[in-house]
mmCIF file with all atom_site columns, C-alpha atoms in Angstrom:
data_model
loop_
_atom_site.group_PDB
_atom_site.id
_atom_site.type_symbol
_atom_site.label_atom_id
_atom_site.label_alt_id
_atom_site.label_comp_id
_atom_site.label_asym_id
_atom_site.label_entity_id
_atom_site.label_seq_id
_atom_site.pdbx_PDB_ins_code
_atom_site.Cartn_x
_atom_site.Cartn_y
_atom_site.Cartn_z
_atom_site.occupancy
_atom_site.B_iso_or_equiv
_atom_site.pdbx_formal_charge
_atom_site.auth_seq_id
_atom_site.auth_comp_id
_atom_site.auth_asym_id
_atom_site.auth_atom_id
_atom_site.pdbx_PDB_model_num
ATOM 1   C CA . MET A 1 1   ? 168.311 131.828 -16.571 1.00 61.00 ? 253 MET A CA 1
ATOM 2   C CA . SER A 1 2   ? 170.355 128.884 -15.334 1.00 68.00 ? 254 SER A CA 1
ATOM 3   C CA . ASP A 1 3   ? 169.649 130.143 -11.788 1.00 88.00 ? 255 ASP A CA 1
ATOM 4   C CA . SER A 1 4   ? 165.911 129.910 -12.498 1.00 93.00 ? 256 SER A CA 1
ATOM 5   C CA . ILE A 1 5   ? 166.264 126.369 -13.829 1.00 95.00 ? 257 ILE A CA 1
ATOM 6   C CA . GLU A 1 6   ? 168.352 125.434 -10.792 1.00 95.00 ? 258 GLU A CA 1
ATOM 7   C CA . ARG A 1 7   ? 165.674 126.857 -8.451  1.00 96.00 ? 259 ARG A CA 1
ATOM 8   C CA . LEU A 1 8   ? 162.991 124.981 -10.376 1.00 97.00 ? 260 LEU A CA 1
ATOM 9   C CA . TYR A 1 9   ? 165.032 121.776 -10.186 1.00 97.00 ? 261 TYR A CA 1
ATOM 10  C CA . GLN A 1 10  ? 165.492 122.156 -6.415  1.00 97.00 ? 262 GLN A CA 1
ATOM 11  C CA . ALA A 1 11  ? 161.750 122.798 -5.994  1.00 97.00 ? 263 ALA A CA 1
ATOM 12  C CA . VAL A 1 12  ? 160.979 119.661 -8.049  1.00 97.00 ? 264 VAL A CA 1
ATOM 13  C CA . ILE A 1 13  ? 163.348 117.595 -5.879  1.00 97.00 ? 265 ILE A CA 1
ATOM 14  C CA . ALA A 1 14  ? 161.695 118.991 -2.725  1.00 97.00 ? 266 ALA A CA 1
ATOM 15  C CA . ALA A 1 15  ? 158.183 118.280 -4.033  1.00 97.00 ? 267 ALA A CA 1
ATOM 16  C CA . ARG A 1 16  ? 158.705 114.733 -5.285  1.00 95.00 ? 268 ARG A CA 1
ATOM 17  C CA . ASP A 1 17  ? 157.916 113.216 -1.873  1.00 94.00 ? 269 ASP A CA 1
ATOM 18  C CA . LEU A 1 18  ? 154.880 115.373 -1.120  1.00 96.00 ? 270 LEU A CA 1
ATOM 19  C CA . ASP A 1 19  ? 151.321 114.068 -1.162  1.00 96.00 ? 271 ASP A CA 1
ATOM 20  C CA . PRO A 1 20  ? 150.388 113.157 -4.769  1.00 95.00 ? 272 PRO A CA 1
ATOM 21  C CA . ALA A 1 21  ? 146.808 114.250 -4.012  1.00 95.00 ? 273 ALA A CA 1
ATOM 22  C CA . THR A 1 22  ? 147.966 117.859 -3.625  1.00 96.00 ? 274 THR A CA 1
ATOM 23  C CA . SER A 1 23  ? 151.229 118.007 -5.616  1.00 96.00 ? 275 SER A CA 1
ATOM 24  C CA . ARG A 1 24  ? 151.371 117.648 -9.397  1.00 95.00 ? 276 ARG A CA 1
ATOM 25  C CA . THR A 1 25  ? 155.110 117.029 -9.125  1.00 97.00 ? 277 THR A CA 1
ATOM 26  C CA . ALA A 1 26  ? 154.664 114.210 -6.606  1.00 97.00 ? 278 ALA A CA 1
ATOM 27  C CA . ARG A 1 27  ? 151.926 112.744 -8.811  1.00 97.00 ? 279 ARG A CA 1
ATOM 28  C CA . LEU A 1 28  ? 154.270 112.716 -11.823 1.00 97.00 ? 280 LEU A CA 1
ATOM 29  C CA . PHE A 1 29  ? 156.961 110.977 -9.779  1.00 97.00 ? 281 PHE A CA 1
ATOM 30  C CA . GLN A 1 30  ? 154.408 108.435 -8.580  1.00 97.00 ? 282 GLN A CA 1
ATOM 31  C CA . ARG A 1 31  ? 153.320 107.699 -12.164 1.00 97.00 ? 283 ARG A CA 1
ATOM 32  C CA . GLY A 1 32  ? 156.887 107.213 -13.351 1.00 96.00 ? 284 GLY A CA 1
ATOM 33  C CA . PRO A 1 33  ? 159.198 108.194 -16.213 1.00 96.00 ? 285 PRO A CA 1
ATOM 34  C CA . ALA A 1 34  ? 156.828 107.112 -19.006 1.00 96.00 ? 286 ALA A CA 1
ATOM 35  C CA . LYS A 1 35  ? 154.133 109.533 -17.802 1.00 96.00 ? 287 LYS A CA 1
ATOM 36  C CA . MET A 1 36  ? 156.758 112.250 -17.326 1.00 97.00 ? 288 MET A CA 1
ATOM 37  C CA . ALA A 1 37  ? 157.995 111.735 -20.881 1.00 97.00 ? 289 ALA A CA 1
ATOM 38  C CA . LYS A 1 38  ? 154.443 111.838 -22.231 1.00 97.00 ? 290 LYS A CA 1
ATOM 39  C CA . LYS A 1 39  ? 153.753 115.143 -20.453 1.00 97.00 ? 291 LYS A CA 1
ATOM 40  C CA . LEU A 1 40  ? 157.020 116.581 -21.786 1.00 97.00 ? 292 LEU A CA 1
ATOM 41  C CA . ALA A 1 41  ? 156.109 115.561 -25.339 1.00 97.00 ? 293 ALA A CA 1
ATOM 42  C CA . GLU A 1 42  ? 152.615 117.050 -24.982 1.00 97.00 ? 294 GLU A CA 1
ATOM 43  C CA . GLU A 1 43  ? 154.053 120.382 -23.864 1.00 97.00 ? 295 GLU A CA 1
ATOM 44  C CA . ALA A 1 44  ? 156.585 120.396 -26.717 1.00 97.00 ? 296 ALA A CA 1
ATOM 45  C CA . VAL A 1 45  ? 153.776 119.856 -29.226 1.00 97.00 ? 297 VAL A CA 1
ATOM 46  C CA . GLU A 1 46  ? 151.756 122.677 -27.652 1.00 97.00 ? 298 GLU A CA 1
ATOM 47  C CA . VAL A 1 47  ? 154.746 125.036 -27.986 1.00 97.00 ? 299 VAL A CA 1
ATOM 48  C CA . VAL A 1 48  ? 155.091 124.088 -31.648 1.00 97.00 ? 300 VAL A CA 1
ATOM 49  C CA . ILE A 1 49  ? 151.375 124.554 -32.383 1.00 97.00 ? 301 ILE A CA 1
ATOM 50  C CA . ASP A 1 50  ? 151.294 127.959 -30.697 1.00 97.00 ? 302 ASP A CA 1
ATOM 51  C CA . ALA A 1 51  ? 154.462 129.063 -32.486 1.00 97.00 ? 303 ALA A CA 1
ATOM 52  C CA . ILE A 1 52  ? 153.056 128.040 -35.869 1.00 97.00 ? 304 ILE A CA 1
ATOM 53  C CA . SER A 1 53  ? 149.765 129.749 -35.020 1.00 96.00 ? 305 SER A CA 1
ATOM 54  C CA . GLY A 1 54  ? 151.616 132.986 -34.263 1.00 96.00 ? 306 GLY A CA 1
ATOM 55  C CA . LYS A 1 55  ? 150.670 133.158 -30.586 1.00 97.00 ? 307 LYS A CA 1
ATOM 56  C CA . PRO A 1 56  ? 153.789 134.416 -28.772 1.00 96.00 ? 308 PRO A CA 1
ATOM 57  C CA . ASP A 1 57  ? 152.054 134.764 -25.383 1.00 97.00 ? 309 ASP A CA 1
ATOM 58  C CA . ALA A 1 58  ? 150.919 131.142 -25.561 1.00 97.00 ? 310 ALA A CA 1
ATOM 59  C CA . VAL A 1 59  ? 154.429 130.083 -26.624 1.00 97.00 ? 311 VAL A CA 1
ATOM 60  C CA . VAL A 1 60  ? 155.781 131.729 -23.472 1.00 98.00 ? 312 VAL A CA 1
ATOM 61  C CA . ARG A 1 61  ? 153.257 129.973 -21.216 1.00 97.00 ? 313 ARG A CA 1
ATOM 62  C CA . GLU A 1 62  ? 153.694 126.579 -22.858 1.00 97.00 ? 314 GLU A CA 1
ATOM 63  C CA . SER A 1 63  ? 157.493 126.973 -22.827 1.00 97.00 ? 315 SER A CA 1
ATOM 64  C CA . ALA A 1 64  ? 157.354 127.447 -19.050 1.00 97.00 ? 316 ALA A CA 1
ATOM 65  C CA . ASP A 1 65  ? 155.313 124.224 -18.828 1.00 97.00 ? 317 ASP A CA 1
ATOM 66  C CA . LEU A 1 66  ? 157.826 122.516 -21.105 1.00 98.00 ? 318 LEU A CA 1
ATOM 67  C CA . LEU A 1 67  ? 160.749 123.552 -18.897 1.00 97.00 ? 319 LEU A CA 1
ATOM 68  C CA . TYR A 1 68  ? 158.902 122.374 -15.788 1.00 98.00 ? 320 TYR A CA 1
ATOM 69  C CA . ASN A 1 69  ? 158.217 118.951 -17.303 1.00 98.00 ? 321 ASN A CA 1
ATOM 70  C CA . LEU A 1 70  ? 161.775 118.690 -18.629 1.00 98.00 ? 322 LEU A CA 1
ATOM 71  C CA . THR A 1 71  ? 163.100 119.446 -15.152 1.00 97.00 ? 323 THR A CA 1
ATOM 72  C CA . VAL A 1 72  ? 160.852 116.770 -13.633 1.00 98.00 ? 324 VAL A CA 1
ATOM 73  C CA . LEU A 1 73  ? 162.133 114.236 -16.151 1.00 98.00 ? 325 LEU A CA 1
ATOM 74  C CA . TRP A 1 74  ? 165.742 115.272 -15.437 1.00 98.00 ? 326 TRP A CA 1
ATOM 75  C CA . ALA A 1 75  ? 165.196 114.733 -11.717 1.00 97.00 ? 327 ALA A CA 1
ATOM 76  C CA . SER A 1 76  ? 163.679 111.322 -12.355 1.00 97.00 ? 328 SER A CA 1
ATOM 77  C CA . ALA A 1 77  ? 166.604 110.337 -14.581 1.00 97.00 ? 329 ALA A CA 1
ATOM 78  C CA . GLY A 1 78  ? 169.218 111.567 -12.101 1.00 97.00 ? 330 GLY A CA 1
ATOM 79  C CA . VAL A 1 79  ? 170.287 114.402 -14.410 1.00 97.00 ? 331 VAL A CA 1
ATOM 80  C CA . LYS A 1 80  ? 171.167 117.730 -12.827 1.00 96.00 ? 332 LYS A CA 1
ATOM 81  C CA . PRO A 1 81  ? 170.975 121.090 -14.595 1.00 96.00 ? 333 PRO A CA 1
ATOM 82  C CA . GLU A 1 82  ? 174.753 121.485 -14.320 1.00 95.00 ? 334 GLU A CA 1
ATOM 83  C CA . ASP A 1 83  ? 175.136 118.226 -16.299 1.00 95.00 ? 335 ASP A CA 1
ATOM 84  C CA . VAL A 1 84  ? 173.211 119.822 -19.154 1.00 93.00 ? 336 VAL A CA 1
ATOM 85  C CA . TRP A 1 85  ? 175.130 123.123 -18.892 1.00 92.00 ? 337 TRP A CA 1
ATOM 86  C CA . ARG A 1 86  ? 178.407 121.177 -19.050 1.00 92.00 ? 338 ARG A CA 1
ATOM 87  C CA . GLU A 1 87  ? 177.248 119.450 -22.233 1.00 89.00 ? 339 GLU A CA 1
ATOM 88  C CA . MET A 1 88  ? 176.200 122.781 -23.735 1.00 88.00 ? 340 MET A CA 1
ATOM 89  C CA . GLU A 1 89  ? 179.643 124.226 -22.950 1.00 90.00 ? 341 GLU A CA 1
ATOM 90  C CA . ARG A 1 90  ? 181.286 121.207 -24.590 1.00 87.00 ? 342 ARG A CA 1
ATOM 91  C CA . ARG A 1 91  ? 179.174 121.670 -27.707 1.00 83.00 ? 343 ARG A CA 1
ATOM 92  C CA . GLU A 1 92  ? 179.940 125.374 -27.815 1.00 84.00 ? 344 GLU A CA 1
ATOM 93  C CA . ARG A 1 93  ? 183.648 124.573 -27.839 1.00 83.00 ? 345 ARG A CA 1
ATOM 94  C CA . LEU A 1 94  ? 183.076 122.198 -30.755 1.00 80.00 ? 346 LEU A CA 1
ATOM 95  C CA . LEU A 1 95  ? 180.700 124.121 -32.998 1.00 77.00 ? 347 LEU A CA 1
ATOM 96  C CA . GLY A 1 96  ? 179.594 127.365 -31.416 1.00 75.00 ? 348 GLY A CA 1
ATOM 97  C CA . ILE A 1 97  ? 176.618 128.051 -29.192 1.00 74.00 ? 349 ILE A CA 1
ATOM 98  C CA . ALA A 1 98  ? 174.050 128.371 -31.994 1.00 70.00 ? 350 ALA A CA 1
ATOM 99  C CA . GLU A 1 99  ? 174.698 124.955 -33.516 1.00 68.00 ? 351 GLU A CA 1
ATOM 100 C CA . LYS A 1 100 ? 173.313 121.524 -32.741 1.00 69.00 ? 352 LYS A CA 1
ATOM 101 C CA . LEU A 1 101 ? 175.804 118.692 -32.855 1.00 67.00 ? 353 LEU A CA 1
ATOM 102 C CA . PRO A 1 102 ? 175.557 116.573 -35.992 1.00 72.00 ? 354 PRO A CA 1
ATOM 103 C CA . LYS A 1 103 ? 174.311 112.996 -35.642 1.00 68.00 ? 355 LYS A CA 1
ATOM 104 C CA . SER A 1 104 ? 177.690 111.687 -36.785 1.00 68.00 ? 356 SER A CA 1
ATOM 105 C CA . PRO A 1 105 ? 180.563 112.225 -34.344 1.00 64.00 ? 357 PRO A CA 1
ATOM 106 C CA . VAL A 1 106 ? 182.680 115.352 -34.712 1.00 56.00 ? 358 VAL A CA 1
ATOM 107 C CA . LYS A 1 107 ? 186.220 114.333 -35.576 1.00 61.00 ? 359 LYS A CA 1
ATOM 108 C CA . VAL A 1 108 ? 188.811 115.654 -33.145 1.00 56.00 ? 360 VAL A CA 1
ATOM 109 C CA . PRO A 1 109 ? 192.446 115.349 -34.281 1.00 55.00 ? 361 PRO A CA 1
ATOM 110 C CA . LYS A 1 110 ? 194.123 112.255 -32.818 1.00 57.00 ? 362 LYS A CA 1
ATOM 111 C CA . SER A 1 111 ? 197.206 114.290 -32.004 1.00 57.00 ? 363 SER A CA 1
ATOM 112 C CA . LEU A 1 112 ? 195.384 115.960 -29.106 1.00 49.00 ? 364 LEU A CA 1
ATOM 113 C CA . PRO A 1 113 ? 195.764 114.288 -25.722 1.00 53.00 ? 365 PRO A CA 1
ATOM 114 C CA . LYS A 1 114 ? 192.497 113.205 -24.110 1.00 54.00 ? 366 LYS A CA 1
ATOM 115 C CA . THR A 1 115 ? 192.800 115.915 -21.455 1.00 54.00 ? 367 THR A CA 1
ATOM 116 C CA . ALA A 1 116 ? 193.477 118.731 -23.948 1.00 51.00 ? 368 ALA A CA 1
ATOM 117 C CA . PRO A 1 117 ? 190.670 121.249 -24.417 1.00 55.00 ? 369 PRO A CA 1
ATOM 118 C CA . VAL A 1 118 ? 188.676 120.604 -27.566 1.00 52.00 ? 370 VAL A CA 1
ATOM 119 C CA . PRO A 1 119 ? 189.582 123.191 -30.206 1.00 52.00 ? 371 PRO A CA 1
ATOM 120 C CA . VAL A 1 120 ? 186.891 125.693 -31.077 1.00 50.00 ? 372 VAL A CA 1
ATOM 121 C CA . VAL A 1 121 ? 185.526 125.073 -34.550 1.00 50.00 ? 373 VAL A CA 1
ATOM 122 C CA . ARG A 1 122 ? 183.081 127.763 -35.562 1.00 50.00 ? 374 ARG A CA 1
ATOM 123 C CA . ARG A 1 123 ? 180.932 127.447 -38.654 1.00 50.00 ? 375 ARG A CA 1
ATOM 124 C CA . ARG A 1 124 ? 179.163 130.270 -40.431 1.00 48.00 ? 376 ARG A CA 1
ATOM 125 C CA . ILE A 1 125 ? 175.516 130.529 -39.523 1.00 47.00 ? 377 ILE A CA 1
ATOM 126 C CA . VAL A 1 126 ? 174.262 130.700 -43.086 1.00 46.00 ? 378 VAL A CA 1
ATOM 127 C CA . ALA A 1 127 ? 170.539 130.724 -42.318 1.00 46.00 ? 379 ALA A CA 1
ATOM 128 C CA . LEU A 1 128 ? 170.827 133.797 -40.120 1.00 47.00 ? 380 LEU A CA 1
ATOM 129 C CA . GLU A 1 129 ? 173.132 135.601 -42.529 1.00 47.00 ? 381 GLU A CA 1
ATOM 130 C CA . SER A 1 130 ? 170.771 135.032 -45.458 1.00 47.00 ? 382 SER A CA 1
ATOM 131 C CA . ARG A 1 131 ? 167.804 136.335 -43.441 1.00 47.00 ? 383 ARG A CA 1
ATOM 132 C CA . LEU A 1 132 ? 169.727 139.446 -42.500 1.00 47.00 ? 384 LEU A CA 1
ATOM 133 C CA . ARG A 1 133 ? 170.583 140.117 -46.146 1.00 54.00 ? 385 ARG A CA 1
ATOM 134 C CA . LYS A 1 134 ? 166.892 139.825 -47.090 1.00 53.00 ? 386 LYS A CA 1
ATOM 135 C CA . ARG A 1 135 ? 165.865 142.353 -44.428 1.00 49.00 ? 387 ARG A CA 1
ATOM 136 C CA . GLN A 1 136 ? 168.368 144.993 -45.466 1.00 52.00 ? 388 GLN A CA 1
ATOM 137 C CA . PRO A 1 137 ? 167.042 147.401 -48.169 1.00 51.00 ? 389 PRO A CA 1
#
């Protein structure tokens, strides 16, 4: 999937200087980061509404729109997909791939040198385990 995001990102970069009359991407760049952010938020809300409404096909379509608008905003902000992948790898080392970082900083032992790899701290995924127990007869 990261290859698809990279291809999308490269296409967004290539389209940003096209004619805004014929290119939605160029039009978003012309309108600026605030418009890009608004479009991203709109798509996120549409994904949520379709997910709650139980419309998986619509979730797929709106998710593609969401990724497109996220990629446009990344390009505008000077963020590259590999920057995001690097952050995801860092978080995986801290908490595991299925966890979001807490709002408060994760404490890393002071004894580790700054260049040392961050130790892997894996937490149980309680929500998933409890759902699995409920499904088993």
